[in-house]
Short mmCIF file of C-alpha atoms and ligand atoms in Angstrom, two decimals:
data_model
loop_
_atom_site.label_atom_id
_atom_site.label_comp_id
_atom_site.label_asym_id
_atom_site.label_seq_id
_atom_site.Cartn_x
_atom_site.Cartn_y
_atom_site.Cartn_z
CA UNK Y 1 -43.67 -12.94 -59.17
CA UNK Y 2 -44.55 -14.74 -56.88
CA UNK Y 3 -41.63 -16.21 -54.79
CA UNK Y 4 -41.92 -15.10 -50.93
CA UNK Y 5 -38.82 -17.20 -50.38
CA UNK Y 6 -36.23 -16.15 -53.03
CA UNK Y 7 -37.66 -11.47 -53.16
CA UNK Y 8 -37.08 -11.01 -49.28
CA UNK Y 9 -33.31 -13.38 -49.70
CA UNK Y 10 -32.64 -10.62 -52.13
CA UNK Y 11 -33.89 -7.40 -49.68
CA UNK Y 12 -32.19 -9.10 -47.35
CA UNK Y 13 -28.89 -8.77 -49.22
CA UNK Y 14 -29.78 -5.94 -51.25
CA UNK Y 15 -29.77 -4.37 -46.94
CA UNK Y 16 -25.51 -3.96 -46.62
CA UNK Y 17 -25.89 -6.09 -43.11
CA UNK Y 18 -23.17 -6.66 -41.24
CA UNK Y 19 -23.51 -10.70 -40.61
CA UNK Y 20 -22.31 -12.32 -37.67
CA UNK Y 21 -24.45 -16.16 -37.41
CA UNK Y 22 -23.63 -18.22 -39.83
CA UNK Y 23 -22.93 -19.46 -43.15
CA UNK Y 24 -18.70 -19.11 -42.06
CA UNK Y 25 -18.82 -18.26 -45.95
CA UNK Y 26 -21.18 -14.59 -44.38
CA UNK Y 27 -21.70 -14.61 -48.63
CA UNK Y 28 -18.33 -12.98 -50.01
CA UNK Y 29 -16.66 -14.41 -53.11
CA UNK Y 30 -14.90 -16.82 -51.63
CA UNK Y 31 -17.37 -19.80 -53.01
CA UNK Y 32 -17.00 -19.85 -56.68
CA UNK Y 33 -21.31 -18.83 -58.23
CA UNK Y 34 -20.18 -21.52 -61.53
CA UNK Y 35 -21.13 -23.71 -58.24
CA UNK Y 36 -24.22 -23.57 -58.67
CA UNK Y 37 -23.73 -24.75 -62.23
CA UNK Y 38 -22.61 -28.36 -60.55
CA UNK Y 39 -25.41 -29.79 -58.25
CA UNK Y 40 -25.09 -32.95 -59.93
CA UNK Y 41 -26.12 -36.09 -58.97
CA UNK Y 42 -24.14 -39.77 -57.46
CA UNK Y 43 -22.94 -40.35 -61.53
CA UNK Y 44 -19.90 -42.96 -62.41
CA UNK Y 45 -17.59 -40.45 -62.30
CA UNK Y 46 -19.00 -38.09 -59.29
CA UNK Y 47 -18.88 -41.16 -57.02
CA UNK Y 48 -21.46 -41.37 -54.24
CA UNK Y 49 -20.96 -40.66 -50.50
CA UNK Y 50 -22.55 -43.45 -48.58
CA UNK Y 51 -20.24 -45.70 -51.16
CA UNK Y 52 -17.02 -43.60 -51.67
CA UNK Y 53 -13.94 -45.09 -53.36
CA UNK Y 54 -13.63 -42.19 -55.78
CA UNK Y 55 -13.32 -38.40 -55.37
CA UNK Y 56 -15.77 -38.12 -52.61
CA UNK Y 57 -13.17 -40.12 -51.21
CA UNK Y 58 -10.24 -38.71 -52.13
CA UNK Y 59 -11.14 -35.52 -50.65
CA UNK Y 60 -12.16 -37.71 -47.26
CA UNK Y 61 -8.68 -38.35 -47.18
CA UNK Y 62 -7.82 -35.86 -47.18
CA UNK Y 63 -10.25 -34.28 -44.73
CA UNK Y 64 -8.71 -37.06 -42.66
CA UNK Y 65 -5.33 -35.66 -42.97
CA UNK Y 66 -6.78 -31.17 -42.57
CA UNK Y 67 -8.18 -32.44 -38.96
CA UNK Y 68 -5.31 -35.36 -38.37
CA UNK Y 69 -7.87 -38.52 -37.72
CA UNK Y 70 -8.23 -42.34 -39.05
CA UNK Y 71 -11.24 -40.82 -40.86
CA UNK Y 72 -13.08 -38.19 -41.28
CA UNK Y 73 -16.37 -38.65 -43.36
CA UNK Y 74 -19.02 -36.21 -45.25
CA UNK Y 75 -22.19 -34.43 -44.28
CA UNK Y 76 -24.31 -33.05 -46.23
CA UNK Y 77 -26.99 -32.74 -44.11
CA UNK Y 78 -25.70 -29.83 -41.32
CA UNK Y 79 -24.22 -31.60 -38.11
CA UNK Y 80 -26.98 -33.13 -37.40
CA UNK Y 81 -26.56 -36.38 -39.67
CA UNK Y 82 -22.87 -36.40 -38.07
CA UNK Y 83 -24.50 -36.54 -34.05
CA UNK Y 84 -26.34 -39.32 -35.18
CA UNK Y 85 -23.93 -41.09 -36.93
CA UNK Y 86 -21.38 -40.72 -33.91
CA UNK Y 87 -24.72 -41.49 -31.89
CA UNK Y 88 -24.86 -44.52 -33.45
CA UNK Y 89 -21.81 -46.24 -34.11
CA UNK Y 90 -21.54 -45.63 -30.31
CA UNK Y 91 -24.48 -47.24 -29.64
CA UNK Y 92 -23.51 -50.44 -31.95
CA UNK Y 93 -20.50 -50.49 -29.94
CA UNK Y 94 -22.30 -51.04 -26.96
CA UNK Y 95 -24.48 -53.19 -28.02
CA UNK Y 96 -21.18 -55.42 -29.11
CA UNK Y 97 -19.57 -55.12 -26.18
CA UNK Y 98 -22.91 -56.29 -24.83
CA UNK Y 99 -24.63 -54.50 -23.08
CA UNK Y 100 -28.06 -54.91 -22.70
CA UNK Y 101 -29.49 -51.63 -21.40
CA UNK Y 102 -28.42 -48.95 -24.11
CA UNK Y 103 -27.98 -46.51 -21.34
CA UNK Y 104 -25.37 -43.72 -22.31
CA UNK Y 105 -24.20 -40.28 -20.30
CA UNK Y 106 -25.25 -37.88 -22.07
CA UNK Y 107 -24.63 -33.53 -21.36
CA UNK Y 108 -27.57 -31.61 -20.36
CA UNK Y 109 -26.85 -29.17 -22.76
CA UNK Y 110 -27.07 -32.11 -25.38
CA UNK Y 111 -28.78 -29.76 -28.74
CA UNK Y 112 -32.18 -31.39 -30.13
CA UNK Y 113 -31.07 -33.62 -32.30
CA UNK Y 114 -29.50 -35.48 -30.04
CA UNK Y 115 -32.54 -35.71 -28.13
CA UNK Y 116 -34.64 -36.94 -31.11
CA UNK Y 117 -31.10 -39.38 -31.94
CA UNK Y 118 -32.20 -41.38 -28.15
CA UNK Y 119 -35.61 -41.52 -29.08
CA UNK Y 120 -35.45 -43.02 -32.40
CA UNK Y 121 -32.25 -45.54 -30.90
CA UNK Y 122 -34.13 -46.46 -27.64
CA UNK Y 123 -31.39 -44.61 -25.32
CA UNK Y 124 -31.68 -44.40 -22.48
CA UNK Y 125 -29.59 -40.92 -20.80
CA UNK Y 126 -28.08 -40.25 -18.03
CA UNK Y 127 -27.32 -37.12 -18.13
CA UNK Y 128 -24.71 -34.63 -16.32
CA UNK Y 129 -25.12 -30.77 -16.03
CA UNK Y 130 -22.41 -28.24 -17.02
CA UNK Y 131 -21.18 -26.02 -13.95
CA UNK Y 132 -22.39 -22.43 -14.73
CA UNK Y 133 -22.45 -19.26 -12.91
CA UNK Y 134 -24.60 -17.55 -15.63
CA UNK Y 135 -26.64 -19.17 -17.62
CA UNK Y 136 -29.16 -22.68 -18.20
CA UNK Y 137 -27.39 -22.95 -21.14
CA UNK Y 138 -24.12 -21.71 -20.23
CA UNK Y 139 -21.14 -23.57 -19.16
CA UNK Y 140 -18.36 -26.57 -18.67
CA UNK Y 141 -19.03 -30.06 -18.09
CA UNK Y 142 -16.55 -31.51 -15.84
CA UNK Y 143 -14.51 -34.79 -15.60
CA UNK Y 144 -14.75 -35.55 -12.26
CA UNK Y 145 -18.34 -35.46 -12.43
CA UNK Y 146 -18.23 -37.92 -15.41
CA UNK Y 147 -15.92 -40.14 -13.15
CA UNK Y 148 -17.59 -39.77 -10.96
CA UNK Y 149 -21.50 -41.46 -13.05
CA UNK Y 150 -18.65 -43.82 -15.37
CA UNK Y 151 -18.18 -45.66 -11.26
CA UNK Y 152 -21.46 -46.02 -10.80
CA UNK Y 153 -22.85 -47.60 -13.66
CA UNK Y 154 -20.11 -50.15 -15.56
CA UNK Y 155 -23.01 -51.04 -17.69
CA UNK Y 156 -22.50 -47.12 -19.24
CA UNK Y 157 -19.70 -46.69 -22.18
CA UNK Y 158 -19.96 -43.38 -24.48
CA UNK Y 159 -19.98 -39.81 -23.60
CA UNK Y 160 -21.50 -36.76 -25.20
CA UNK Y 161 -20.98 -33.19 -23.81
CA UNK Y 162 -20.66 -30.76 -26.80
CA UNK Y 163 -17.88 -28.09 -26.55
CA UNK Y 164 -17.36 -25.09 -27.04
CA UNK Y 165 -20.78 -24.90 -26.30
CA UNK Y 166 -23.16 -21.49 -28.15
CA UNK Y 167 -21.84 -19.26 -26.28
CA UNK Y 168 -17.94 -20.45 -26.52
CA UNK Y 169 -17.31 -21.92 -23.36
CA UNK Y 170 -14.77 -24.99 -24.05
CA UNK Y 171 -14.64 -28.56 -21.96
CA UNK Y 172 -12.07 -29.24 -20.33
CA UNK Y 173 -11.56 -32.98 -23.19
CA UNK Y 174 -8.25 -33.40 -22.52
CA UNK Y 175 -9.52 -34.02 -18.48
CA UNK Y 176 -12.87 -35.92 -20.19
CA UNK Y 177 -10.88 -37.80 -22.04
CA UNK Y 178 -8.48 -39.17 -20.74
CA UNK Y 179 -11.24 -40.93 -17.49
CA UNK Y 180 -13.69 -41.93 -20.63
CA UNK Y 181 -10.48 -43.93 -21.77
CA UNK Y 182 -9.54 -45.36 -18.34
CA UNK Y 183 -13.14 -46.34 -18.05
CA UNK Y 184 -13.12 -47.68 -21.95
CA UNK Y 185 -16.02 -45.32 -22.52
CA UNK Y 186 -15.94 -43.36 -26.13
CA UNK Y 187 -16.36 -39.48 -26.32
CA UNK Y 188 -18.10 -37.59 -28.15
CA UNK Y 189 -18.67 -34.26 -29.84
CA UNK Y 190 -20.64 -32.25 -30.52
CA UNK Y 191 -18.05 -29.48 -32.19
CA UNK Y 192 -20.79 -28.00 -34.13
CA UNK Y 193 -19.16 -24.70 -32.58
CA UNK Y 194 -15.61 -25.28 -33.11
CA UNK Y 195 -14.83 -26.83 -36.31
CA UNK Y 196 -12.70 -23.71 -37.32
CA UNK Y 197 -10.52 -24.62 -32.82
CA UNK Y 198 -8.04 -27.17 -35.44
CA UNK Y 199 -6.45 -23.45 -37.18
CA UNK Y 200 -6.41 -20.69 -34.81
CA UNK Y 201 -2.59 -19.59 -33.03
CA UNK Y 202 -3.65 -23.18 -30.45
CA UNK Y 203 -5.26 -25.98 -31.38
CA UNK Y 204 -8.25 -26.23 -28.76
CA UNK Y 205 -10.21 -28.77 -31.73
CA UNK Y 206 -11.03 -31.66 -29.95
CA UNK Y 207 -10.10 -35.09 -31.43
CA UNK Y 208 -6.89 -33.09 -31.38
CA UNK Y 209 -7.47 -33.11 -27.14
CA UNK Y 210 -8.46 -36.53 -27.09
CA UNK Y 211 -12.10 -36.50 -28.40
CA UNK Y 212 -12.64 -39.95 -30.04
CA UNK Y 213 -15.35 -38.50 -32.47
CA UNK Y 214 -16.63 -35.38 -32.54
CA UNK Y 215 -19.44 -33.79 -35.48
CA UNK Y 216 -18.48 -30.62 -36.94
CA UNK Y 217 -20.64 -27.92 -38.56
CA UNK Y 218 -18.19 -26.57 -40.82
CA UNK Y 219 -20.33 -24.35 -42.09
CA UNK Y 220 -20.53 -22.41 -39.36
CA UNK Y 221 -17.77 -21.11 -38.87
CA UNK Y 222 -15.45 -22.07 -41.61
CA UNK Y 223 -16.57 -21.33 -45.65
CA UNK Y 224 -19.64 -23.79 -46.25
CA UNK Y 225 -22.26 -23.86 -47.28
CA UNK Y 226 -25.45 -24.66 -45.18
CA UNK Y 227 -25.11 -27.89 -44.36
CA UNK Y 228 -22.14 -28.66 -44.96
CA UNK Y 229 -20.74 -31.16 -41.58
CA UNK Y 230 -18.26 -34.47 -41.05
CA UNK Y 231 -17.94 -37.04 -38.56
CA UNK Y 232 -14.32 -37.18 -37.47
CA UNK Y 233 -13.72 -40.63 -35.78
CA UNK Y 234 -9.67 -41.15 -34.68
CA UNK Y 235 -11.15 -44.82 -32.46
CA UNK Y 236 -10.33 -47.54 -34.67
CA UNK Y 237 -14.18 -50.21 -33.66
CA UNK Y 238 -15.66 -46.91 -35.00
CA UNK Y 239 -14.12 -46.45 -38.75
CA UNK Y 240 -16.18 -50.04 -40.25
CA UNK Y 241 -18.58 -49.03 -39.38
CA UNK Y 242 -18.96 -45.11 -40.34
CA UNK Y 243 -20.24 -44.96 -43.96
CA UNK Y 244 -23.94 -47.58 -43.06
CA UNK Y 245 -24.99 -46.02 -39.46
CA UNK Y 246 -24.73 -42.80 -41.93
CA UNK Y 247 -26.67 -43.93 -45.05
CA UNK Y 248 -29.14 -45.14 -42.00
CA UNK Y 249 -29.93 -41.45 -41.33
CA UNK Y 250 -28.75 -39.60 -44.31
CA UNK Y 251 -31.46 -38.37 -47.68
CA UNK Y 252 -30.37 -40.61 -50.88
CA UNK Y 253 -29.14 -37.45 -52.82
CA UNK Y 254 -26.39 -35.30 -51.02
CA UNK Y 255 -25.69 -31.86 -52.03
CA UNK Y 256 -23.02 -31.96 -55.10
CA UNK Y 257 -22.61 -28.44 -54.17
CA UNK Y 258 -22.87 -28.56 -50.60
CA UNK Y 259 -19.93 -31.66 -50.45
CA UNK Y 260 -17.57 -29.14 -53.51
CA UNK Y 261 -17.39 -26.64 -50.99
CA UNK Y 262 -15.89 -28.53 -48.07
CA UNK Y 263 -13.99 -29.52 -50.85
CA UNK Y 264 -12.37 -26.13 -51.68
CA UNK Y 265 -12.65 -25.11 -47.62
CA UNK Y 266 -10.40 -28.40 -47.01
CA UNK Y 267 -8.12 -26.79 -49.76
CA UNK Y 268 -7.82 -23.27 -48.51
CA UNK Y 269 -7.08 -24.76 -44.11
CA UNK Y 270 -3.99 -27.53 -46.20
CA UNK Y 271 -2.68 -25.80 -48.46
CA UNK Y 272 -3.83 -22.53 -48.35
CA UNK Y 273 -4.08 -19.10 -46.57
CA UNK Y 274 -7.06 -20.40 -44.60
CA UNK Y 275 -4.44 -21.20 -41.14
CA UNK Y 276 -3.16 -17.61 -41.03
CA UNK Y 277 -6.19 -16.11 -41.48
CA UNK Y 278 -7.95 -17.63 -38.70
CA UNK Y 279 -5.72 -17.09 -36.26
CA UNK Y 280 -4.49 -13.80 -37.37
CA UNK Y 281 -8.07 -12.72 -36.80
CA UNK Y 282 -8.07 -14.01 -33.29
CA UNK Y 283 -6.04 -9.86 -32.95
CA UNK Y 284 -9.19 -8.58 -34.07
CA UNK Y 285 -11.78 -11.02 -32.16
CA UNK Y 286 -9.30 -9.88 -28.37
CA UNK Y 287 -9.59 -6.46 -29.04
CA UNK Y 288 -13.31 -6.26 -28.85
CA UNK Y 289 -12.89 -7.79 -26.43
CA UNK Y 290 -10.71 -6.21 -24.62
CA UNK Y 291 -13.61 -2.99 -25.55
CA UNK Y 292 -16.39 -4.26 -23.57
CA UNK Y 293 -14.16 -5.80 -21.01
CA UNK Y 294 -13.09 -2.07 -20.56
CA UNK Y 295 -16.90 -0.71 -19.20
CA UNK Y 296 -17.14 -3.26 -17.83
CA UNK Y 297 -19.57 -6.48 -19.92
CA UNK Y 298 -19.03 -10.02 -19.54
CA UNK Y 299 -17.46 -12.42 -20.94
CA UNK Y 300 -17.95 -15.89 -20.65
CA UNK Y 301 -13.76 -15.69 -20.95
CA UNK Y 302 -13.83 -14.60 -17.50
CA UNK Y 303 -15.37 -18.33 -15.95
CA UNK Y 304 -12.63 -19.64 -17.93
CA UNK Y 305 -11.28 -21.12 -21.29
CA UNK Y 306 -12.98 -20.03 -24.50
CA UNK Y 307 -13.58 -19.70 -28.42
CA UNK Y 308 -10.97 -17.33 -29.20
CA UNK Y 309 -13.18 -15.91 -32.25
CA UNK Y 310 -17.18 -15.78 -30.37
CA UNK Y 311 -18.24 -12.92 -29.37
CA UNK Y 312 -20.28 -13.41 -26.62
CA UNK Y 313 -21.07 -10.16 -24.36
CA UNK Y 314 -23.04 -10.52 -21.99
CA UNK Y 315 -24.61 -6.79 -20.34
CA UNK Y 316 -26.42 -7.91 -17.21
CA UNK Y 317 -24.16 -5.86 -15.04
CA UNK Y 318 -24.68 -3.34 -17.80
CA UNK Y 319 -27.99 -3.24 -16.33
CA UNK Y 320 -29.12 -4.13 -20.40
CA UNK Y 321 -31.28 -7.59 -21.67
CA UNK Y 322 -30.40 -9.23 -24.55
CA UNK Y 323 -33.24 -8.13 -25.91
CA UNK Y 324 -32.41 -4.59 -26.08
CA UNK Y 325 -28.90 -5.40 -27.39
CA UNK Y 326 -30.34 -7.45 -29.98
CA UNK Y 327 -32.04 -4.81 -31.55
CA UNK Y 328 -28.96 -1.92 -30.54
CA UNK Y 329 -26.72 -4.41 -32.82
CA UNK Y 330 -29.50 -3.63 -35.20
CA UNK Y 331 -29.57 -0.44 -35.12
CA UNK Y 332 -26.03 -0.20 -36.27
CA UNK Y 333 -26.07 -2.79 -39.76
CA UNK Y 334 -25.68 -5.82 -37.49
CA UNK Y 335 -26.69 -8.78 -37.40
CA UNK Y 336 -26.37 -10.68 -34.35
CA UNK Y 337 -26.07 -14.76 -34.25
CA UNK Y 338 -28.44 -15.17 -31.48
CA UNK Y 339 -30.27 -12.56 -28.09
CA UNK Y 340 -31.00 -13.93 -25.11
CA UNK Y 341 -32.59 -12.18 -21.78
CA UNK Y 342 -28.73 -11.25 -20.64
CA UNK Y 343 -26.30 -12.14 -24.13
CA UNK Y 344 -25.83 -11.53 -27.12
CA UNK Y 345 -23.61 -14.30 -28.94
CA UNK Y 346 -21.63 -12.71 -32.26
CA UNK Y 347 -20.46 -16.01 -34.94
CA UNK Y 348 -16.76 -14.11 -36.42
CA UNK Y 349 -14.38 -15.35 -38.89
CA UNK Y 350 -12.27 -14.08 -41.91
CA UNK Y 351 -15.39 -13.67 -44.21
CA UNK Y 352 -16.36 -10.47 -42.31
CA UNK Y 353 -15.10 -7.29 -44.36
CA UNK Y 354 -13.40 -4.63 -42.56
CA UNK Y 355 -16.70 -2.58 -42.76
CA UNK Y 356 -18.17 -4.88 -40.69
CA UNK Y 357 -15.94 -5.14 -37.75
CA UNK Y 358 -15.32 -1.47 -37.67
CA UNK Y 359 -19.05 -1.28 -37.55
CA UNK Y 360 -19.06 -4.13 -34.80
CA UNK Y 361 -15.49 -2.43 -32.54
CA UNK Y 362 -17.69 1.64 -32.85
CA UNK Y 363 -20.53 -0.13 -31.74
CA UNK Y 364 -19.36 -2.24 -28.37
CA UNK Y 365 -17.57 1.09 -28.50
CA UNK Y 366 -21.16 2.98 -27.95
CA UNK Y 367 -23.47 0.41 -25.76
CA UNK Y 368 -24.81 2.25 -23.15
CA UNK Y 369 -25.10 0.93 -20.42
CA UNK Y 370 -27.68 1.16 -18.14
CA UNK Y 371 -27.19 0.84 -14.58
CA UNK Y 372 -24.43 -1.48 -12.42
CA UNK Y 373 -26.35 -4.98 -11.22
CA UNK Y 374 -24.27 -6.62 -9.59
CA UNK Y 375 -25.60 -10.47 -10.34
CA UNK Y 376 -27.49 -12.20 -11.94
CA UNK Y 377 -30.61 -13.00 -12.02
CA UNK Y 378 -29.78 -17.03 -13.02
CA UNK Y 379 -32.98 -18.79 -13.00
CA UNK Y 380 -31.97 -22.97 -13.31
CA UNK Y 381 -34.75 -25.37 -12.00
CA UNK Y 382 -34.59 -28.20 -9.77
CA UNK Y 383 -33.80 -31.45 -12.66
CA UNK Y 384 -37.13 -32.89 -13.64
CA UNK Y 385 -38.10 -35.85 -12.71
CA UNK Y 386 -38.25 -39.00 -15.31
CA UNK Y 387 -41.43 -40.20 -16.38
CA UNK Y 388 -40.48 -42.72 -19.63
CA UNK Y 389 -37.43 -42.49 -21.65
CA UNK Y 390 -37.34 -40.54 -24.46
CA UNK Y 391 -38.50 -42.99 -27.02
CA UNK Y 392 -41.39 -44.17 -25.48
CA UNK Y 393 -42.37 -40.30 -24.64
CA UNK Y 394 -41.39 -39.58 -28.87
CA UNK Y 395 -44.05 -42.28 -29.68
CA UNK Y 396 -46.74 -42.45 -26.91
CA UNK Y 397 -50.37 -40.68 -28.27
CA UNK Y 398 -49.98 -37.54 -26.95
CA UNK Y 399 -51.69 -34.54 -27.63
CA UNK Y 400 -50.36 -30.42 -27.77
CA UNK Y 401 -51.14 -28.33 -25.07
CA UNK Y 402 -50.37 -24.77 -23.81
CA UNK Y 403 -47.75 -23.80 -21.53
CA UNK Y 404 -50.62 -22.73 -18.81
CA UNK Y 405 -51.85 -26.35 -19.94
CA UNK Y 406 -48.94 -28.25 -18.79
CA UNK Y 407 -47.40 -28.38 -15.42
CA UNK Y 408 -47.68 -31.42 -14.37
CA UNK Y 409 -47.67 -33.87 -17.85
CA UNK Y 410 -45.32 -35.75 -18.73
CA UNK Y 411 -43.80 -34.02 -21.96
CA UNK Y 412 -43.71 -36.52 -24.74
CA UNK Y 413 -41.35 -34.14 -27.52
CA UNK Y 414 -38.33 -31.34 -26.17
CA UNK Y 415 -39.03 -27.63 -25.46
CA UNK Y 416 -36.63 -25.93 -27.37
CA UNK Y 417 -35.98 -22.26 -27.23
CA UNK Y 418 -34.08 -22.29 -31.24
CA UNK Y 419 -31.85 -21.14 -30.74
CA UNK Y 420 -29.32 -21.97 -29.41
CA UNK Y 421 -31.75 -25.23 -29.90
CA UNK Y 422 -30.98 -26.63 -26.11
CA UNK Y 423 -34.42 -28.35 -24.56
CA UNK Y 424 -35.43 -27.14 -21.17
CA UNK Y 425 -37.51 -29.88 -20.71
CA UNK Y 426 -36.34 -33.92 -22.48
CA UNK Y 427 -39.23 -36.09 -23.19
CA UNK Y 428 -40.05 -38.61 -21.03
CA UNK Y 429 -40.03 -36.20 -18.05
CA UNK Y 430 -42.39 -34.29 -15.73
CA UNK Y 431 -43.41 -30.69 -16.80
CA UNK Y 432 -42.43 -28.28 -13.92
CA UNK Y 433 -44.41 -25.28 -12.72
CA UNK Y 434 -41.25 -23.65 -12.73
CA UNK Y 435 -40.40 -24.71 -16.08
CA UNK Y 436 -40.02 -21.39 -18.08
CA UNK Y 437 -42.21 -22.46 -21.20
CA UNK Y 438 -43.30 -19.74 -24.45
CA UNK Y 439 -44.88 -22.06 -25.88
CA UNK Y 440 -47.89 -24.91 -26.72
CA UNK Y 441 -45.70 -28.74 -25.36
CA UNK Y 442 -46.77 -32.17 -26.88
CA UNK Y 443 -47.32 -34.29 -23.87
CA UNK Y 444 -48.50 -38.09 -23.22
CA UNK Y 445 -52.10 -39.09 -23.44
C1 PLP W 1 -24.10 -27.47 -30.79
C2 PLP W 1 -25.35 -27.81 -31.99
N1 PLP W 1 -25.34 -28.44 -31.84
C3 PLP W 1 -25.99 -29.42 -33.34
C4 PLP W 1 -26.70 -27.88 -34.24
C5 PLP W 1 -27.13 -28.68 -35.37
O1 PLP W 1 -26.65 -28.31 -36.77
P1 PLP W 1 -27.01 -28.15 -38.12
O2 PLP W 1 -27.95 -27.19 -38.03
O3 PLP W 1 -25.19 -28.34 -39.05
O4 PLP W 1 -27.52 -29.39 -38.05
C6 PLP W 1 -26.66 -26.98 -33.45
C7 PLP W 1 -27.42 -25.83 -34.08
O5 PLP W 1 -27.37 -24.96 -34.65
C8 PLP W 1 -25.68 -26.84 -32.53
O6 PLP W 1 -25.93 -25.44 -31.65
#
């Protein structure tokens, strides 16, 4: 058999490693094996995603009850499709309001799917920089920064930010939504990493805290097949157009197994033991975080509110790089979601086994602390010079150059370590020699 993908996945599965990465179902038995035999398509009795009026609409109504929204729609094209849908809805609202500039406020740590959508729609971003104590991609967006920008730019009617971020840090959504609503701007939150935040001890979901729309990557932290996501809407001006907006970007062949897994997950959280399981898990993650703290390892909790279920260990003060952590955890049969130069990020769900948590606890307890450092080696590059809009740059004739030859040129694409998928340079910006590029990049001619 010549089956490179299938053969490697079987090999990986047989290694019996502990998954602290997506998807949230962790390949457990939660999702029934018969799901594969339910891979149907849009038929007279199976409804249609973009014209839902039967079973899909019914499940969407259940999801709407689950998240307490005016409307929740399913995506089988990941959070990326939910993000595209949100931004298109905000764009159309801005046009209906008579704004001609197509400018919107985006947090600088936006995922590249948002940047690509800006280019597709011709949106001109105004950036707000999250405040961070320990890294380029970390930090929280602050309400007062948003208020200042909205005061100076009355043509902006939409704000977009990511919360929680990859490291689990949560921005003050209640304060930000209060500012946005006072300024008649709608608030969109990329909640890719926080679908589960409605189901813990305290409801920290951004839709509950006042966001008008959220894009939620259910598959990351809930027991849903990869690609399963929702777009939540809590604004009367936007509900009517949601399917139309989604169908502009989405595949005409939505996956029924993915939608079915969302349906099963919704029932588990609405009617089953889901909320109890997610709430109870907070005890386990709290315990492991405490062990890390006692070893003087740094957690983002030190700087503010965080996702209770995400474990992010920053070892910079202990003299260990994130990459060393990755290797160390791998030796303990633990796969992290992601490790950068200073952090290891682990995604925990109730579908991790007891063995997974026992391995993790042992690994964190025994993590060797090499030396004590007292400051971060954080390099946050200066704000790049803007030459043109993302659309102008991405649609312009271009060429791909090596990192050494990129300085001084205008980026025609995002330069983006993935994960976390957050660009270090945006299309249309001049590449500064201090920007650390690791791969060739497309630039304009
Ligand atoms: C912050 C953020 N937003 C959006 C996405 C895109 O999500 P998806 O892979 O479900 O399309 C990701 C993926 O990692 C992400 O980290």
